[in-house]
Coordinates of C-alpha atoms in Angstrom, one line a residue:
X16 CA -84.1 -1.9 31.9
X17 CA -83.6 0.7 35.0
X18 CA -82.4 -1.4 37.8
X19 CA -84.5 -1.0 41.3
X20 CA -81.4 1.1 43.3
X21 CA -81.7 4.5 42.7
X22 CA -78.4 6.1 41.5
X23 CA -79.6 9.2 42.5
X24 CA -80.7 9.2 45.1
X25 CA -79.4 5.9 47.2
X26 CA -82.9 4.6 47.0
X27 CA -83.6 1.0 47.0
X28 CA -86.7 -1.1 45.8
X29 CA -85.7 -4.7 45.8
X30 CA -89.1 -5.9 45.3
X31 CA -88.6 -4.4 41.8
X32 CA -85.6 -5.8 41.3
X33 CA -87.7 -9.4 41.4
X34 CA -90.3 -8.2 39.4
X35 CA -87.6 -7.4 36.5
X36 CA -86.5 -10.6 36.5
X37 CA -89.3 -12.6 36.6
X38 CA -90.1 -10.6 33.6
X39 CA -87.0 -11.2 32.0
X40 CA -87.0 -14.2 32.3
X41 CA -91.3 -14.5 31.0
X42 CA -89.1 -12.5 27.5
X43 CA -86.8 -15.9 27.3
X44 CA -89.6 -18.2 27.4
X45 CA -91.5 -16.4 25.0
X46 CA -88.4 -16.2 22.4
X47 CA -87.9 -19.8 22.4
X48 CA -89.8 -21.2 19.7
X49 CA -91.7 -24.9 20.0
X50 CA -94.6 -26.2 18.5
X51 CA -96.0 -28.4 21.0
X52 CA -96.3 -28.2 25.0
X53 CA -97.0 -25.4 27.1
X54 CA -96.0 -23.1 24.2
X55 CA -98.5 -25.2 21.3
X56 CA -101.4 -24.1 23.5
X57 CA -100.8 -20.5 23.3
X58 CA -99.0 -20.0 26.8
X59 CA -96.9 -17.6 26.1
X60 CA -98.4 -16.4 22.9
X61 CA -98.1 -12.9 24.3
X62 CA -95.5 -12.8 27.0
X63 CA -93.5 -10.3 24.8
X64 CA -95.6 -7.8 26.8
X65 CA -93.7 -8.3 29.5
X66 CA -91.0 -6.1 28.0
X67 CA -94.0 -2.8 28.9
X68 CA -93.4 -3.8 32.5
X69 CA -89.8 -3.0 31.9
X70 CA -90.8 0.5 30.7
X71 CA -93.3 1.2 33.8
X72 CA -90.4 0.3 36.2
X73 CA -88.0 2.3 34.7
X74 CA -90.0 5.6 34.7
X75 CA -90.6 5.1 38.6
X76 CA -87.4 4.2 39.4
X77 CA -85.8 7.0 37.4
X78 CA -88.3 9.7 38.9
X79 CA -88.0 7.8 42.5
X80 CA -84.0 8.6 42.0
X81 CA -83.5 11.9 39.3
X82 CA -86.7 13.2 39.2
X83 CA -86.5 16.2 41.8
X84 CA -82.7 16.2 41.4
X85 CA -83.3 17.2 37.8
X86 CA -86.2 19.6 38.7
X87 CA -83.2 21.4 41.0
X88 CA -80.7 21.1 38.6
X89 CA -78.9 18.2 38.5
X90 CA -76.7 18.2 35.3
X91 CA -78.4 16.7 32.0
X92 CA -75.9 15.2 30.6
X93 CA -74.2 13.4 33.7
X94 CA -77.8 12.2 33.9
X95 CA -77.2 10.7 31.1
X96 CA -74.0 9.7 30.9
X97 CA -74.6 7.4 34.0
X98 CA -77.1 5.7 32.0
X99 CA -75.3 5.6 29.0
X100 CA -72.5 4.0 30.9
X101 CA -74.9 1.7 32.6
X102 CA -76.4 0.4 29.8
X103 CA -74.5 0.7 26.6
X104 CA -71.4 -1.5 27.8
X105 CA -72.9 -5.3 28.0
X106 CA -74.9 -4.3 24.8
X107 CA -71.6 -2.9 22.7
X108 CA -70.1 -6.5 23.8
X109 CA -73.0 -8.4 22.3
X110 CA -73.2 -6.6 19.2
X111 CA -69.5 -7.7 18.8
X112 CA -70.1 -11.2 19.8
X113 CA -73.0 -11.4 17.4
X114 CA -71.0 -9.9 14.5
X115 CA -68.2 -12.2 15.4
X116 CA -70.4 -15.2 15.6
X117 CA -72.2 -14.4 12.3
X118 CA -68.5 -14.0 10.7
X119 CA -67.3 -17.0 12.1
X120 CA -70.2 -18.9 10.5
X121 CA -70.1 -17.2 7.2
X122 CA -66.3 -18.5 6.9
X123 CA -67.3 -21.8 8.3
X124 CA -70.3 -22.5 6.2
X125 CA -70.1 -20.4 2.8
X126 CA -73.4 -21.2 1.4
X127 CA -74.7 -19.4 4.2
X128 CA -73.7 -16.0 3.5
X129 CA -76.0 -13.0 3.1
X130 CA -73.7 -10.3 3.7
X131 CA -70.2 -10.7 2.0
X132 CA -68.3 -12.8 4.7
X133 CA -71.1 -12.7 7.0
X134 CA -74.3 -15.2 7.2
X135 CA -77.4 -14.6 8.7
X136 CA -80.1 -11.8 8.4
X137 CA -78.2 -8.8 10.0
X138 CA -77.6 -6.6 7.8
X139 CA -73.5 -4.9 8.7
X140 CA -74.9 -1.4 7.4
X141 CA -77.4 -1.3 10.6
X142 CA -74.3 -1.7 13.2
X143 CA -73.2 2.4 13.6
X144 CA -77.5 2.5 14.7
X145 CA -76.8 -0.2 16.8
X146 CA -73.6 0.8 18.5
X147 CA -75.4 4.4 19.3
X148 CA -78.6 3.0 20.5
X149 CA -80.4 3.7 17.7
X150 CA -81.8 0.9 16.7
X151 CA -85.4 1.0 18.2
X152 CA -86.0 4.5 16.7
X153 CA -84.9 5.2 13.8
X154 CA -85.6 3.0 10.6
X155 CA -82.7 -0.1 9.4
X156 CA -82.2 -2.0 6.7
X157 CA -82.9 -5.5 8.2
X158 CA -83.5 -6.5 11.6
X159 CA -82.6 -5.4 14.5
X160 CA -79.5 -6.2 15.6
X161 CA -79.6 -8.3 19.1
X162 CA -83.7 -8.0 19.0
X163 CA -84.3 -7.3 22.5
X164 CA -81.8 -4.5 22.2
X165 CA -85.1 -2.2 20.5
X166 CA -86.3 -1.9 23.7
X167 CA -82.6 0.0 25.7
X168 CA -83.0 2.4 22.6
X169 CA -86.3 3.2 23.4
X170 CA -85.0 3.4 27.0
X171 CA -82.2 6.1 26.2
X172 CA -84.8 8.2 24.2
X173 CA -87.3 8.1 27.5
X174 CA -84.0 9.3 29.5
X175 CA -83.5 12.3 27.5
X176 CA -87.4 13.2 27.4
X177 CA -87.8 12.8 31.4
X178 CA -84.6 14.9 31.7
X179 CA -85.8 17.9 29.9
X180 CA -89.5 17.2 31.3
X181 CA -88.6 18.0 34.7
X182 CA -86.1 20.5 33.9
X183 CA -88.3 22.6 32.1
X184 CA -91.1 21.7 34.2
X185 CA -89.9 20.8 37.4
X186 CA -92.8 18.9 39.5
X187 CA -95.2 19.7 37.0
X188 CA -93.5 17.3 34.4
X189 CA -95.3 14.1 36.1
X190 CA -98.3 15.9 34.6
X191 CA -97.0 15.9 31.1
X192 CA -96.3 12.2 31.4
X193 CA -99.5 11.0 32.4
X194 CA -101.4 12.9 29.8
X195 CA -99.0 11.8 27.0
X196 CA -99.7 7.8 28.5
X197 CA -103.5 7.8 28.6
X198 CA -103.5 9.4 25.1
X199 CA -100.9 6.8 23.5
X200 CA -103.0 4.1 25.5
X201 CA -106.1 5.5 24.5
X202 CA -105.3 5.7 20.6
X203 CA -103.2 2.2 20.8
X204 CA -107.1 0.6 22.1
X205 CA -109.5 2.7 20.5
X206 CA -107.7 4.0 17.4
X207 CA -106.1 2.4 14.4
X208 CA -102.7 1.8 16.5
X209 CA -99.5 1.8 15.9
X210 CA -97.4 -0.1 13.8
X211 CA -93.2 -0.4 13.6
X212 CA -91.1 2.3 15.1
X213 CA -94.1 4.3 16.4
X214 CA -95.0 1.3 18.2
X215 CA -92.5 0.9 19.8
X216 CA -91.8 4.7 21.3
X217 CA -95.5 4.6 21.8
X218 CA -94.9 1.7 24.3
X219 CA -91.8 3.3 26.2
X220 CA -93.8 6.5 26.7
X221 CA -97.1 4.9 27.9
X222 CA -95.1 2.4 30.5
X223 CA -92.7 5.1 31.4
X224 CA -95.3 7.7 32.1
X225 CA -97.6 5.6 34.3
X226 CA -94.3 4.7 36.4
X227 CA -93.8 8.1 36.8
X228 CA -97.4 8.7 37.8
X229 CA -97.0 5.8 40.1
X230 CA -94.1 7.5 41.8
X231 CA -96.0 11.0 42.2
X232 CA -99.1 9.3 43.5
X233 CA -96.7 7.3 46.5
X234 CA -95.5 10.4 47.2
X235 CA -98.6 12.3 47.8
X236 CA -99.9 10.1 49.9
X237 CA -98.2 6.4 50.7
X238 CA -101.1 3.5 51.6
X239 CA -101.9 2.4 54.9
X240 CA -102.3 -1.5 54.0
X241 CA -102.1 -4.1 56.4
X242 CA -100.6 -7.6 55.4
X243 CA -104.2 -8.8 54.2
X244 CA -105.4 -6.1 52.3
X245 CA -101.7 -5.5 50.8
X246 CA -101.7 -9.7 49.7
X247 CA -105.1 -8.9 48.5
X248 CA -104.2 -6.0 46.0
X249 CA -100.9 -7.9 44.8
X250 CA -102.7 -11.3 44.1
X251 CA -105.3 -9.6 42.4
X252 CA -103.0 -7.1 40.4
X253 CA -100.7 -10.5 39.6
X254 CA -104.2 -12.4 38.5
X255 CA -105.2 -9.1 36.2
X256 CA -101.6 -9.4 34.4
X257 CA -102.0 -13.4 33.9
X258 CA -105.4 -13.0 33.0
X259 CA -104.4 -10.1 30.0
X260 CA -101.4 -12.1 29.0
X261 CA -103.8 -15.3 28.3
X262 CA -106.3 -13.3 26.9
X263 CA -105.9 -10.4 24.1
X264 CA -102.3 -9.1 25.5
X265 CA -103.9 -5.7 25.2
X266 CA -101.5 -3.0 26.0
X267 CA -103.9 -0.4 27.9
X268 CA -105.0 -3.5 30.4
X269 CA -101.6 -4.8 30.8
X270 CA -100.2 -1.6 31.6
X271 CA -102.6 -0.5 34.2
X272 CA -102.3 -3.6 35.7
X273 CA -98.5 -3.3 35.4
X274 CA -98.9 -0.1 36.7
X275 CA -101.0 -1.3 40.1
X276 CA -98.3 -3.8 40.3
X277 CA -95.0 -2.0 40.4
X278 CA -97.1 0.5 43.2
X279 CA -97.8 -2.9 45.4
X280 CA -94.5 -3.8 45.1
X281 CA -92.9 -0.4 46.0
X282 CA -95.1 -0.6 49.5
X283 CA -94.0 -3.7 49.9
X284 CA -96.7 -4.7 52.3
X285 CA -98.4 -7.8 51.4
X286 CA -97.2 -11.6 51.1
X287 CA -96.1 -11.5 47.5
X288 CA -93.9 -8.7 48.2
X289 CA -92.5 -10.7 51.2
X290 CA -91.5 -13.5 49.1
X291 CA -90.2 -11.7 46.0
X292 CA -88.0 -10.4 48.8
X293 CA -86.1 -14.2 48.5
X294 CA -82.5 -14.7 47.8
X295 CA -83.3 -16.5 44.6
X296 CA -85.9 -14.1 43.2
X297 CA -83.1 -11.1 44.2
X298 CA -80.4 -13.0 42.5
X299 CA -82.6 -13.0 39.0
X300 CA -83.0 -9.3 39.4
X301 CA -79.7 -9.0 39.8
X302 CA -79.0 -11.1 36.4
X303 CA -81.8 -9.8 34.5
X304 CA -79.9 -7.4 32.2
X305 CA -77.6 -9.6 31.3
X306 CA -80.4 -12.4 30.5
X307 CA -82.4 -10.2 28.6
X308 CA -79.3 -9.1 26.5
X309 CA -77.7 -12.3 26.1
X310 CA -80.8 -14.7 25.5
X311 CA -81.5 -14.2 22.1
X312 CA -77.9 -15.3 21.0
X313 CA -78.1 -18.5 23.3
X314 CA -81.0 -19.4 22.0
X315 CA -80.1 -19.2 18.6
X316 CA -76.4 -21.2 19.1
X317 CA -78.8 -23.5 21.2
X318 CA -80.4 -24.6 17.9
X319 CA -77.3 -24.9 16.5
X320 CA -75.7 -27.4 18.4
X321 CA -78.9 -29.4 18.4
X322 CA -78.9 -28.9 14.2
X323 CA -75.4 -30.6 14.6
X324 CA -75.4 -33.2 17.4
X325 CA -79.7 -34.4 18.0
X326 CA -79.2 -37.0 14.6
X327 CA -76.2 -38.5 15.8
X328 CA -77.5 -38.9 18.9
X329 CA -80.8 -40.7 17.2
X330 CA -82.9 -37.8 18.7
X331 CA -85.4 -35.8 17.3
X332 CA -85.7 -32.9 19.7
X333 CA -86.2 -30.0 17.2
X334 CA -86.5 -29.3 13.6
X335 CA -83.5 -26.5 13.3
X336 CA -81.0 -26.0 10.6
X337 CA -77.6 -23.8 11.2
X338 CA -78.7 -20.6 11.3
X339 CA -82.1 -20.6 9.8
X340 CA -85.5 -21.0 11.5
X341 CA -86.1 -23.7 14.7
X342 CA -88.9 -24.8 16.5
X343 CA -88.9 -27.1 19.2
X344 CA -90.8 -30.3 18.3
X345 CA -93.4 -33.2 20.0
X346 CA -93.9 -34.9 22.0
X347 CA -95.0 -32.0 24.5
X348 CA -93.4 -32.8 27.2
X349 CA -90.2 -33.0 25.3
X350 CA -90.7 -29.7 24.0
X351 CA -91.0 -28.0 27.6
X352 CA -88.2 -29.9 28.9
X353 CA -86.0 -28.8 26.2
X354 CA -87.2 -25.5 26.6
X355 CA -86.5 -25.0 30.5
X356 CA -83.2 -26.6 29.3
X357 CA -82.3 -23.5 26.8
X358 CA -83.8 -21.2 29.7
X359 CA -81.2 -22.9 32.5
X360 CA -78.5 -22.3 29.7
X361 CA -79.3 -18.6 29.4
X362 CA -79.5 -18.1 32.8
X363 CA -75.8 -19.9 33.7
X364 CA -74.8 -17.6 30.4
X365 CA -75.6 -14.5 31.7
X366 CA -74.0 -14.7 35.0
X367 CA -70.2 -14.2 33.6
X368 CA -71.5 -11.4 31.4
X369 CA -73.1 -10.0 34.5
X370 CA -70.4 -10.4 36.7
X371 CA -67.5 -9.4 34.3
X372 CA -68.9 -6.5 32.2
X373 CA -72.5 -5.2 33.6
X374 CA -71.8 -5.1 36.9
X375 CA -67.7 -3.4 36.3
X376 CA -69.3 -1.3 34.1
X377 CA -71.7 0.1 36.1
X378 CA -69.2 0.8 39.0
X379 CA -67.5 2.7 36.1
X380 CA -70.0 4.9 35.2
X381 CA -70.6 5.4 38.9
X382 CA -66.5 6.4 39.3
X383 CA -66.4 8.3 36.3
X384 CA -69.8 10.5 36.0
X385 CA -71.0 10.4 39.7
X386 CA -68.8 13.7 39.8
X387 CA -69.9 17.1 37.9
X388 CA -68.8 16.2 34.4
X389 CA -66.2 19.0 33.4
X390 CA -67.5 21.7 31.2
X391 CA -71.5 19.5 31.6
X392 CA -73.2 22.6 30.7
X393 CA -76.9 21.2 32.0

C-alpha cells in the first residue's frame, strides 16, 4: 500500500492519499460479515476489489518517485530497503499480536486449540513466510496469517520487479509493464483465469502496470481540463468503479476504471478531487495502512466480546462463538449499525498503531536508508 508522497523524489499526490483510504476503509466493510442489511443485499459482495486499486496506486506512485531515479542508477537495494522499512514494521507487530492473542486464548479456552498451545486456524509453521513477506507468494500450510497481509507480499515482489525493470531497461521498462497488464487482464477475462497464488501476483502485476502506464502517459503529455470537464471524467470514472463493484467485480473493468481514476486524481482538476482534498478524507489516508493491517484482528476480537457480553445483556446482535465463525444478524438495520460500529472501532484502533509504529518507523527507514547503504552494490 505505497503511500501518495514520493520518497524519491519529494513528490506529493494527496488526492491519492484519499483514494487509499476510502479504499481501505471499502476492504473493512467488506470483511465484516452480516447477514442482513446493506451487506444481505449483496452491497459489498465484491468490495474486496478494492485491494487492485491499492496495486494501481502503488505502481504510479513508485514510478512518479524511483522510476527515473532507478533508470539512472539509484541503488536497488536502498530502493528496497526503504520499502522494506516502510512496510514490514506495523506488519511484524501484528503478526506478534495475532500470535499472542491466539496463545492467550489457547491457554484461556483449551478446547479450542488447534495448534499445541495455540487456537485458531493459523497454522505456527507459516510464521518464518509471514515474518519475510512471503506469505502472498509462496504456498502455506493454512491460512494466511493477518489475511490482508497477502497483498504487502505481493507488494514487495512488484518492488523488486519494477527495480530491475527500469534498471535494465531504463524508460523503456513502462513498456514491459503495460504489455505484461493487458495480457494478465486479458487471460484473467477471456481465459480460464487464475486461481490461488497465481491470482494473486496476477492482480499486483496488472494494477501495478497500468499505474505505471498512467504515470508515463501524464508525463508525455499532462491534460488541459477545466473544472467541468475534469468533475465530468472523475464522476464518470467513480460511477464506472460503483457500477463494476455492483455488477460482476470483473478485474479487467475495475482496473481500467481504477486506472482512469488514479490519472483524474493525479491532475487534480475537477470537484471530486477538490473535495477529496478535505482534512477528514486526508486524515484516512494518512491512517489507511494501519486500518488495513489492523482490521481483520478487531474484527475478529469484536465478535468476541459480543460472543461474551450480547446474552447478558438480553441482545441478539450476532450469532458468533469465541473464535469460530460470526455473522452479524437481523433486523437490517441492526446489522448496519453494528457494522459502522466495528468500522468506528477499527478506525480509533488504528490511529495508536499509526502514530506509534507506522509513522516512527517510516521516519526510520527514511534516517537509516535515505543515505547510500554501505557496501549497496546496485
Amino acid at each position: 500500500m505505497q503511500d501518495g508522497r514520493g520518497e524519491g523524489a519529494g513528490l506529493r499526490y494527496p488526492v491519492l492519499d484519499a483514494l487509499r483510504g476510502l479504499a481501505a476503509l471499502g476492504v473493512v466493510f467488506h470483511h465484516i460479515p452480516a447477514n442482513a442489511g446493506l451487506s444481505a443485499a449483496g452491497f459489498d459482495a465484491n468490495f474486496g476489489r478494492m485491494v487492485d486499486l491499492f496495486f494501481v496506486l502503488s505502481g504510479f506512485v513508485i514510478a512518479a518517485s524511483y522510476g527515473a531515479k532507478l533508470s539512472s542508477g539509484f541503488s536497488i537495494s536502498r530502493f528496497l530497503w526503504l520499502r522494506w522499512g516502510r512496510v514490514w514494521p506495523l506488519h511484524a507487530t501484528m503478526l506478534v499480536v495475532l500470535a499472542v492473542a491466539m496463545l492467550a486464548l489457547g491457554l484461556a479456552r483449551p478446547d479450542l486449540r488447534t495448534h499445541g498451545l495455540m487456537a485458531g486456524a493459523n497454522d505456527p509453521a507459516d510464521l518464518p513466510l509471514a515474518v519475510l513477506l512471503l506469505q502472498g507468494i509462496v504456498p502455506s500450510r493454512g491460512p494466511t496469517w493477518n489475511h490482508p497481509s497477502w497483498s504487502i507480499s505481493v507488494e514487495m515482489l512488484l518492488y523488486v520487479l519494477a527495480a530491475l525493470g527500469w534498471r535494465l531497461l531504463g524508460d523503456r521498462a513502462w513498456g514491459a509493464w503495460l504489455g505484461a497488464a493487458l495480457a494478465l487482464l486479458a487471460f484473467a477475462g477471456f481465459g480460464p483465469g487464475f486461481d490461488g497464488l497465481a491470482s494473486n501476483i496476477a492482480r499486483g502485476v496488472a494494477g501495478f502496470g497500468l499505474g505505471v502506464l498512467v504515470h508515463r502517459a501524464l508525463g508525455q503529455s499532462r491534460p488541459r481540463l477545466n473544472l467541468h470537464a475534469a468533475t465530468a471524467l472523475e464522476l464518470a470514472a467513480l460511477a464506472t468503479l460503483a457500477w463494476v463493484l455492483s455488477a460482476s467485480g470483473n478485474l479487467a473493468a475495475f482496473d481500467l476504471a481504477a486506472a482512469a481514476l488514479v490519472a483524474l486524481a493525479a491532475v487534480q482538476r475537477g470537484l471530486v478531487s477538490r473535495a477529496l482534498m478535505f482534512a477528514p478524507f486526508q486524515w484516512l489516508g494518512t491512517i489507511s495502512y494501519a486500518l488495513y493491517m489492523v482490521h481483520i484482528f478487531v474484527i475478529g476480537r469484536s465478535f468476541d466480546i459480543l460472543a461474551l457480553v450480547q446474552d447478558r445483556l438480553g441482545l441478539t446482535i450476532a450469532q458468533a462463538t469465541i473464535g469460530g465463525e460470526d455473522v452479524l444478524i437481523g433486523p437490517g438495520w441492526q446489522a448496519d449499525i453494528a457494522k459502522l460500529a466495528i468500522m468506528a472501532l477499527c478506525l480509533v484502533i488504528a490511529i495508536p498503531f499509526a502514530k506509534l509504529i507506522e509513522q516512527p518507523a517510516r521516519a526510520w527507514s527514511r534516517r537509516t536508508f535515505g543515505q547510500q547503504l554501505p557496501n549497496a552494490g546496485n
